[in-house]
Short mmCIF file of C-alpha atoms in Angstrom, two decimals:
data_model
loop_
_atom_site.label_atom_id
_atom_site.label_comp_id
_atom_site.label_asym_id
_atom_site.label_seq_id
_atom_site.Cartn_x
_atom_site.Cartn_y
_atom_site.Cartn_z
CA MET G 11 117.10 139.11 109.55
CA ILE G 12 115.51 138.07 106.27
CA SER G 13 114.69 140.27 103.31
CA THR G 14 111.20 141.55 102.61
CA ALA G 15 110.88 139.26 99.58
CA ASP G 16 111.97 136.23 101.60
CA ARG G 17 109.62 137.18 104.41
CA ARG G 18 106.68 137.24 101.98
CA ARG G 19 107.71 133.86 100.63
CA VAL G 20 108.01 132.33 104.08
CA VAL G 21 104.67 133.79 105.20
CA ALA G 22 102.94 132.33 102.12
CA GLN G 23 104.45 128.90 102.81
CA LEU G 24 103.57 129.00 106.52
CA ARG G 25 99.99 129.94 105.70
CA ARG G 26 99.78 126.86 103.48
CA ASN G 27 101.35 124.73 106.21
CA TRP G 28 98.86 125.97 108.82
CA GLN G 29 95.94 125.40 106.48
CA GLU G 30 97.04 121.87 105.62
CA GLU G 31 97.62 120.92 109.26
CA MET G 32 94.22 122.26 110.32
CA ARG G 33 92.48 120.36 107.52
CA SER G 34 94.30 117.17 108.44
CA SER G 35 93.39 117.62 112.11
CA ARG G 36 89.70 118.07 111.26
CA LEU G 37 89.77 115.08 108.90
CA TYR G 38 91.31 112.74 111.49
CA THR G 39 88.86 113.96 114.14
CA ARG G 40 85.92 113.25 111.83
CA LEU G 41 87.31 109.85 110.91
CA ALA G 42 87.73 109.04 114.60
CA ALA G 43 84.05 109.84 115.11
CA THR G 44 83.18 107.04 112.67
CA GLN G 45 84.90 104.45 114.88
CA ALA G 46 83.78 102.75 118.05
CA ASP G 47 86.07 103.09 121.06
CA GLY G 48 89.24 101.16 120.34
CA ASP G 49 92.80 101.38 119.07
CA ALA G 50 91.85 102.85 115.68
CA ARG G 51 89.84 105.67 117.25
CA GLN G 52 92.58 106.49 119.75
CA LEU G 53 95.25 106.48 117.05
CA LEU G 54 93.21 108.82 114.83
CA LEU G 55 92.62 111.21 117.74
CA GLU G 56 96.34 111.13 118.53
CA MET G 57 97.14 112.00 114.92
CA ALA G 58 94.57 114.82 115.01
CA GLY G 59 96.23 116.19 118.14
CA HIS G 60 99.63 116.14 116.45
CA GLU G 61 98.29 118.05 113.46
CA GLN G 62 96.64 120.60 115.74
CA ARG G 63 99.91 121.14 117.56
CA HIS G 64 101.78 121.54 114.27
CA ALA G 65 99.22 124.13 113.16
CA GLU G 66 99.74 126.05 116.41
CA HIS G 67 103.49 126.17 115.76
CA TRP G 68 102.88 127.69 112.34
CA ARG G 69 100.26 130.12 113.67
CA ARG G 70 102.66 131.51 116.27
CA ARG G 71 105.49 131.86 113.77
CA LEU G 72 103.13 133.56 111.31
CA GLN G 73 102.22 136.13 113.95
CA GLN G 74 105.90 136.74 114.70
CA LEU G 75 106.51 137.41 111.01
CA GLY G 76 103.52 139.75 110.77
CA GLY G 77 101.25 137.31 108.93
CA ARG G 78 97.81 135.92 109.69
CA ALA G 79 96.39 132.45 109.38
CA PRO G 80 93.93 132.17 106.45
CA ARG G 81 90.30 131.11 106.68
CA ILE G 82 89.65 127.40 106.46
CA ARG G 83 86.99 126.17 104.07
CA PRO G 84 85.78 122.56 103.99
CA THR G 85 87.35 120.42 101.28
CA PRO G 86 85.90 117.34 99.54
CA ARG G 87 88.27 115.15 101.60
CA GLU G 88 86.83 116.35 104.90
CA ILE G 89 83.26 115.73 103.77
CA VAL G 90 83.48 112.61 101.62
CA LEU G 91 86.13 110.49 103.37
CA PRO G 92 84.32 110.23 106.73
CA LEU G 93 81.15 109.29 104.83
CA LEU G 94 83.03 106.60 102.90
CA ALA G 95 84.56 105.35 106.16
CA ARG G 96 81.08 104.70 107.51
CA ILE G 97 79.98 102.95 104.31
CA ALA G 98 83.06 100.98 103.22
CA GLY G 99 85.18 100.83 106.36
CA LEU G 100 88.14 102.80 107.65
CA ALA G 101 90.80 100.63 105.95
CA SER G 102 89.53 101.52 102.48
CA VAL G 103 89.57 105.24 103.24
CA ILE G 104 92.99 105.23 104.86
CA SER G 105 94.48 103.96 101.61
CA LEU G 106 93.60 107.38 100.15
CA ILE G 107 95.48 109.17 102.93
CA GLU G 108 98.79 107.29 103.04
CA GLY G 109 100.21 109.00 99.96
CA GLY G 110 99.37 112.43 101.35
CA GLU G 111 101.18 111.65 104.60
CA ALA G 112 104.27 110.59 102.66
CA ARG G 113 104.18 113.79 100.59
CA GLY G 114 103.70 115.86 103.75
CA LYS G 115 106.76 114.29 105.34
CA PHE G 116 108.97 114.96 102.31
CA ASP G 117 107.61 118.50 101.99
CA TYR G 118 108.65 119.28 105.56
CA MET G 119 112.06 117.69 104.95
CA ARG G 120 112.46 120.04 101.98
CA GLN G 121 111.34 123.06 104.01
CA ALA G 122 113.76 122.15 106.82
CA ARG G 123 116.58 122.67 104.32
CA LEU G 124 115.33 125.43 102.05
CA LEU G 125 113.14 127.90 103.96
CA PRO G 126 114.98 131.27 104.21
CA ASP G 127 114.10 131.60 107.90
CA ALA G 128 116.04 129.68 110.57
CA GLU G 129 113.18 129.38 113.06
CA SER G 130 110.75 128.14 110.40
CA ARG G 131 113.33 125.59 109.28
CA ALA G 132 113.65 124.40 112.88
CA ILE G 133 109.87 124.00 113.21
CA ALA G 134 109.69 122.00 109.96
CA LYS G 135 112.54 119.76 111.14
CA SER G 136 110.81 119.14 114.48
CA ILE G 137 107.59 118.07 112.71
CA VAL G 138 109.21 115.49 110.40
CA PRO G 139 109.37 112.65 113.02
CA GLU G 140 105.65 112.91 113.76
CA GLU G 141 104.82 113.04 110.04
CA ARG G 142 106.87 109.86 109.68
CA PHE G 143 104.86 108.37 112.54
CA HIS G 144 101.62 109.37 110.77
CA GLN G 145 102.71 107.59 107.62
CA GLY G 146 103.34 104.39 109.57
CA ALA G 147 100.12 104.85 111.57
CA ALA G 148 98.12 105.16 108.34
CA ALA G 149 99.68 101.92 107.10
CA ARG G 150 98.73 100.16 110.34
CA LEU G 151 95.17 101.46 110.16
CA ARG G 152 94.87 100.15 106.63
CA GLY G 153 96.33 96.80 107.67
CA ALA G 154 99.31 97.25 105.35
CA ASP G 155 102.06 96.54 107.87
CA ASP G 156 104.25 93.48 107.92
CA ASP G 157 101.61 91.25 109.46
CA VAL G 158 101.70 87.91 107.68
CA ASP G 159 97.94 87.37 107.68
CA SER G 160 97.43 90.85 106.22
CA ALA G 161 99.88 90.08 103.43
CA ARG G 162 98.09 86.84 102.65
CA ARG G 163 94.70 88.53 102.56
CA THR G 164 96.07 91.14 100.19
CA ARG G 165 97.48 88.50 97.84
CA ALA G 166 94.16 86.68 97.98
CA GLY G 167 92.55 89.65 96.27
CA ARG G 168 91.42 92.06 99.01
CA ALA G 169 91.10 95.46 97.32
CA HIS G 170 90.54 98.89 98.81
CA LEU G 171 88.08 101.57 97.88
CA GLY G 172 90.98 103.86 97.03
CA ASP G 173 92.01 101.67 94.09
CA PHE G 174 88.50 101.77 92.64
CA LEU G 175 88.15 105.51 93.25
CA ARG G 176 91.38 106.18 91.35
CA ASP G 177 90.21 104.02 88.43
CA LEU G 178 86.87 105.84 88.39
CA ILE G 179 88.42 109.32 88.51
CA PHE G 180 90.93 108.58 85.75
CA GLY G 181 88.20 107.01 83.61
CA LEU G 182 85.95 110.05 84.06
CA ASN G 183 88.85 112.34 83.22
CA ASP G 184 89.77 110.51 80.02
CA GLY G 185 86.16 110.15 78.93
CA LEU G 186 85.34 113.85 79.32
CA VAL G 187 88.50 115.14 77.65
CA SER G 188 88.69 112.67 74.77
CA ASN G 189 85.00 112.63 73.78
CA PHE G 190 84.52 116.40 74.11
CA SER G 191 87.64 116.82 71.95
CA LEU G 192 86.24 114.32 69.42
CA ILE G 193 82.87 116.08 69.25
CA ALA G 194 84.53 119.50 68.97
CA GLY G 195 86.67 118.23 66.10
CA VAL G 196 83.80 116.64 64.20
CA SER G 197 81.61 119.74 64.75
CA GLY G 198 84.43 121.92 63.46
CA ALA G 199 84.26 120.06 60.16
CA ASN G 200 80.72 121.44 59.60
CA THR G 201 79.25 117.97 59.46
CA SER G 202 75.58 117.19 60.04
CA HIS G 203 73.95 116.76 63.44
CA GLY G 204 73.57 113.03 62.85
CA ILE G 205 77.26 112.52 62.13
CA VAL G 206 78.28 114.48 65.24
CA LEU G 207 75.91 112.42 67.39
CA LEU G 208 77.12 109.18 65.82
CA ALA G 209 80.74 110.15 66.44
CA GLY G 210 79.96 111.00 70.05
CA VAL G 211 78.15 107.73 70.74
CA ALA G 212 80.89 105.77 68.98
CA GLY G 213 83.43 107.59 71.14
CA VAL G 214 81.59 106.54 74.29
CA ILE G 215 81.36 102.88 73.28
CA ALA G 216 84.81 102.50 71.73
CA GLY G 217 86.56 104.49 74.43
CA ALA G 218 84.89 102.67 77.31
CA ALA G 219 85.59 99.28 75.75
CA SER G 220 89.20 100.21 75.09
CA MET G 221 89.69 101.60 78.60
CA ALA G 222 88.12 98.51 80.20
CA ALA G 223 90.11 96.11 78.03
CA GLY G 224 93.36 97.97 78.70
CA ALA G 225 92.77 98.02 82.45
CA TYR G 226 91.84 94.33 82.48
CA LEU G 227 94.82 93.17 80.43
CA SER G 228 97.28 95.39 82.28
CA ASN G 229 96.04 94.22 85.66
CA LYS G 230 95.97 90.57 84.60
CA SER G 231 99.49 90.76 83.16
CA LYS G 232 100.74 92.34 86.37
CA ARG G 233 99.14 89.59 88.44
CA GLU G 234 100.55 86.86 86.21
CA LEU G 235 104.02 88.38 86.49
CA MET G 236 103.65 88.58 90.27
CA GLU G 237 102.46 84.98 90.51
CA GLU G 238 105.40 83.74 88.43
CA GLU G 239 107.92 85.75 90.45
CA LEU G 240 106.37 84.59 93.72
CA ARG G 241 106.51 80.97 92.56
CA ARG G 242 110.14 81.28 91.46
CA GLU G 243 111.27 83.05 94.63
CA ALA G 244 109.38 80.56 96.81
CA GLU G 245 111.17 77.68 95.06
CA GLU G 246 114.54 79.36 95.56
CA ILE G 247 113.81 79.84 99.27
CA GLU G 248 112.82 76.17 99.51
CA TYR G 249 115.69 74.65 97.52
CA ALA G 250 118.49 77.22 97.81
CA PRO G 251 117.91 79.04 101.11
CA GLU G 252 121.54 79.94 101.77
CA GLU G 253 121.88 81.63 98.38
CA GLU G 254 118.75 83.69 99.12
CA ARG G 255 120.18 84.64 102.53
CA ASP G 256 123.35 85.79 100.76
CA GLU G 257 121.20 87.88 98.42
CA LEU G 258 119.55 89.58 101.39
CA ARG G 259 122.94 90.22 102.99
CA ARG G 260 124.21 91.80 99.77
CA ILE G 261 121.12 94.03 99.49
CA TYR G 262 121.46 95.39 103.02
CA ARG G 263 125.23 95.85 102.76
CA LEU G 264 124.63 98.00 99.67
CA LYS G 265 122.09 100.00 101.69
CA GLY G 266 124.85 100.87 104.15
CA PHE G 267 124.07 98.55 107.08
CA GLU G 268 126.93 97.25 109.25
CA GLU G 269 127.61 93.51 109.38
CA ASP G 270 126.03 93.04 112.81
CA GLU G 271 122.91 94.95 111.65
CA VAL G 272 122.77 92.85 108.48
CA ALA G 273 122.93 89.64 110.53
CA ILE G 274 120.06 90.79 112.78
CA LEU G 275 117.90 91.84 109.82
CA VAL G 276 118.50 88.67 107.82
CA ASN G 277 117.86 86.39 110.80
CA ARG G 278 114.61 88.16 111.63
CA ILE G 279 113.38 88.20 108.05
CA THR G 280 114.22 84.58 107.26
CA ALA G 281 112.56 83.32 110.45
CA ASP G 282 109.24 83.48 108.58
CA LYS G 283 109.08 82.23 104.99
CA GLN G 284 106.15 84.44 104.04
CA ARG G 285 107.92 87.57 105.28
CA TRP G 286 111.11 86.37 103.60
CA LEU G 287 109.27 86.02 100.30
CA ASP G 288 107.68 89.47 100.62
CA VAL G 289 111.04 91.11 101.30
CA LEU G 290 112.72 89.42 98.34
CA ILE G 291 109.91 90.46 96.02
CA THR G 292 110.20 94.07 97.21
CA GLU G 293 113.95 94.46 97.72
CA GLU G 294 115.40 92.19 95.05
CA LEU G 295 112.85 92.57 92.24
CA GLY G 296 111.42 96.01 93.03
CA LEU G 297 107.83 94.73 92.85
CA SER G 298 104.96 95.35 95.22
CA PRO G 299 103.54 92.21 96.88
CA HIS G 300 100.08 93.81 96.83
CA PRO G 301 98.26 92.96 93.58
CA GLY G 302 95.59 95.66 93.85
CA PRO G 303 91.98 95.22 92.72
CA PRO G 304 90.85 92.16 90.73
CA PRO G 305 91.20 92.60 86.93
CA LEU G 306 87.46 92.50 86.23
CA ALA G 307 86.65 95.09 88.91
CA ASP G 308 89.50 97.26 87.65
CA ALA G 309 88.07 97.06 84.12
CA LEU G 310 84.52 97.85 85.26
CA PHE G 311 85.52 100.96 87.19
CA ALA G 312 87.90 102.27 84.53
CA GLY G 313 85.55 101.55 81.62
CA GLY G 314 82.45 102.67 83.52
CA GLY G 315 84.16 105.89 84.55
CA PHE G 316 85.12 106.58 80.94
CA ALA G 317 81.57 105.96 79.72
CA ALA G 318 80.10 108.22 82.42
CA GLY G 319 82.48 111.02 81.51
CA ALA G 320 82.24 110.56 77.75
CA ILE G 321 78.42 110.70 77.69
CA VAL G 322 78.36 114.23 79.16
CA PRO G 323 79.29 116.15 75.96
CA VAL G 324 76.97 113.91 73.91
CA ILE G 325 73.82 114.82 75.88
CA PRO G 326 73.02 118.15 74.09
CA PHE G 327 73.35 116.50 70.66
CA ILE G 328 70.71 113.92 71.59
CA PHE G 329 68.12 116.74 71.44
CA ALA G 330 69.48 119.13 68.79
CA GLY G 331 72.47 120.01 66.66
CA GLY G 332 74.36 123.11 65.64
CA THR G 333 76.45 125.69 67.47
CA GLY G 334 74.05 125.87 70.42
CA SER G 335 74.51 122.19 71.18
CA LEU G 336 78.28 122.51 70.89
CA ILE G 337 78.24 125.40 73.36
CA ALA G 338 76.01 123.41 75.73
CA ALA G 339 78.34 120.41 75.41
CA GLY G 340 81.25 122.69 76.21
CA VAL G 341 79.57 124.11 79.31
CA LEU G 342 78.60 120.65 80.59
CA SER G 343 82.10 119.35 79.92
CA LEU G 344 83.70 122.28 81.72
CA PHE G 345 81.56 121.66 84.79
CA GLY G 346 82.34 117.97 84.58
CA LEU G 347 86.09 118.56 84.19
CA PHE G 348 86.13 120.93 87.16
CA ALA G 349 84.19 118.42 89.28
CA VAL G 350 86.57 115.59 88.36
CA GLY G 351 89.59 117.78 89.06
CA ALA G 352 88.19 118.75 92.45
CA THR G 353 87.34 115.12 93.22
CA LYS G 354 90.95 114.12 92.52
CA THR G 355 91.87 115.93 95.73
CA LEU G 356 90.35 112.99 97.62
CA VAL G 357 93.50 111.17 96.55
CA THR G 358 95.93 114.11 96.46
CA ARG G 359 96.38 116.97 98.93
CA ARG G 360 96.05 119.74 96.34
CA SER G 361 93.60 122.60 96.40
CA PRO G 362 90.24 121.56 94.84
CA LEU G 363 90.00 124.94 93.05
CA ARG G 364 93.47 124.63 91.59
CA SER G 365 93.05 121.00 90.59
CA GLY G 366 89.65 121.70 89.00
CA ALA G 367 90.99 124.71 87.09
CA GLU G 368 93.91 122.64 85.80
CA MET G 369 91.54 120.00 84.47
CA VAL G 370 89.43 122.64 82.75
CA ALA G 371 92.53 124.17 81.12
CA VAL G 372 93.68 120.80 79.78
CA GLY G 373 90.22 119.91 78.46
CA VAL G 374 89.70 123.28 76.78
CA SER G 375 93.15 123.13 75.16
CA ALA G 376 92.47 119.68 73.72
CA ALA G 377 89.03 120.71 72.44
CA VAL G 378 90.33 123.90 70.81
CA VAL G 379 93.09 122.02 69.00
CA THR G 380 90.77 119.32 67.65
CA ASN G 381 88.13 121.88 66.65
CA LEU G 382 90.74 123.84 64.68
CA VAL G 383 91.96 120.66 63.00
CA GLY G 384 88.35 119.80 62.09
CA ARG G 385 87.86 123.25 60.58
CA LEU G 386 91.03 122.94 58.54
CA VAL G 387 90.66 119.42 57.19
CA GLY G 388 86.91 118.91 57.43
CA PRO G 389 85.78 120.84 54.33
CA GLY G 390 88.16 118.88 52.11
CA ILE G 391 86.90 115.57 53.44
CA THR G 392 83.17 116.31 53.45
CA THR G 393 83.02 117.86 50.00
#
């Protein structure tokens, strides 16, 4: 028997589990509908069936504990991702799902140890293998397995929609928060309408340029580092292969593999030089062999996202000044922040309402602080 408090806690967790499984099942079913008959469609339908079965486990246990499954409302993921799959292809969309599958697997591993209800722990433990399968299935659907041609295409610069969507969301987020905070601070200093507008426009231009330049240089530096490491490791494989085999053996011994297992792994890996190179980059250097989006595209999405977000609080000041415009800028920014927060759930598995509210809280806090600073130091500067 479990206590009343523990029962409430378990019921709340199982309701979340059921809701997440049902949403995942609907998402995979809708993604399958975007595909012609083939392996990808069948795999998506299989994953949807797994999620439906998991949800049924949680529904039955909820009933046994005296709880009820909650209502399911559509989320942005269920609506937008199938649409993007039709436009940009399934592989680009799947890249947004892989992280969620990994988090789902680890969440169930945690529940299998910590839930204060033995039967619920057993259900969570039984689901973990299929969640692990889903993570691998998502990687195969995206073409991110160990296939040599896939690895070469990735290094050649193939980028996924998910990378660009993340850049865009983070740019929008930074643009909204930073420029609304800037405008709130300048307005708090009781400066003229023209100065506030000038500060806002300058914030858009300077922030977007800085965001784009930062994204470009960071991406380019990462690629240059990767290219140098790839070149060096390729030379070592070519001219000192036995030393590199010894390095692989050492790595897998430290991971706990037995000698016969190490021999099998090393022989299989070193049978293909491209696979050998990928493994050394990942295992020895801790780097990802996938370079991500091209630097210029990265810069355009990050900088463009910032500009789109930063222009929102400026719009009211284009037409008028004063407190009314500041309030209008605040309202527009709050709507924008909530929308960006909700849109982030395309990448994460969080609640859109919770994510949107969190973004609003952060933006409001930053704006309040800068407005107060403007009120304190502004009069001394402007007089």
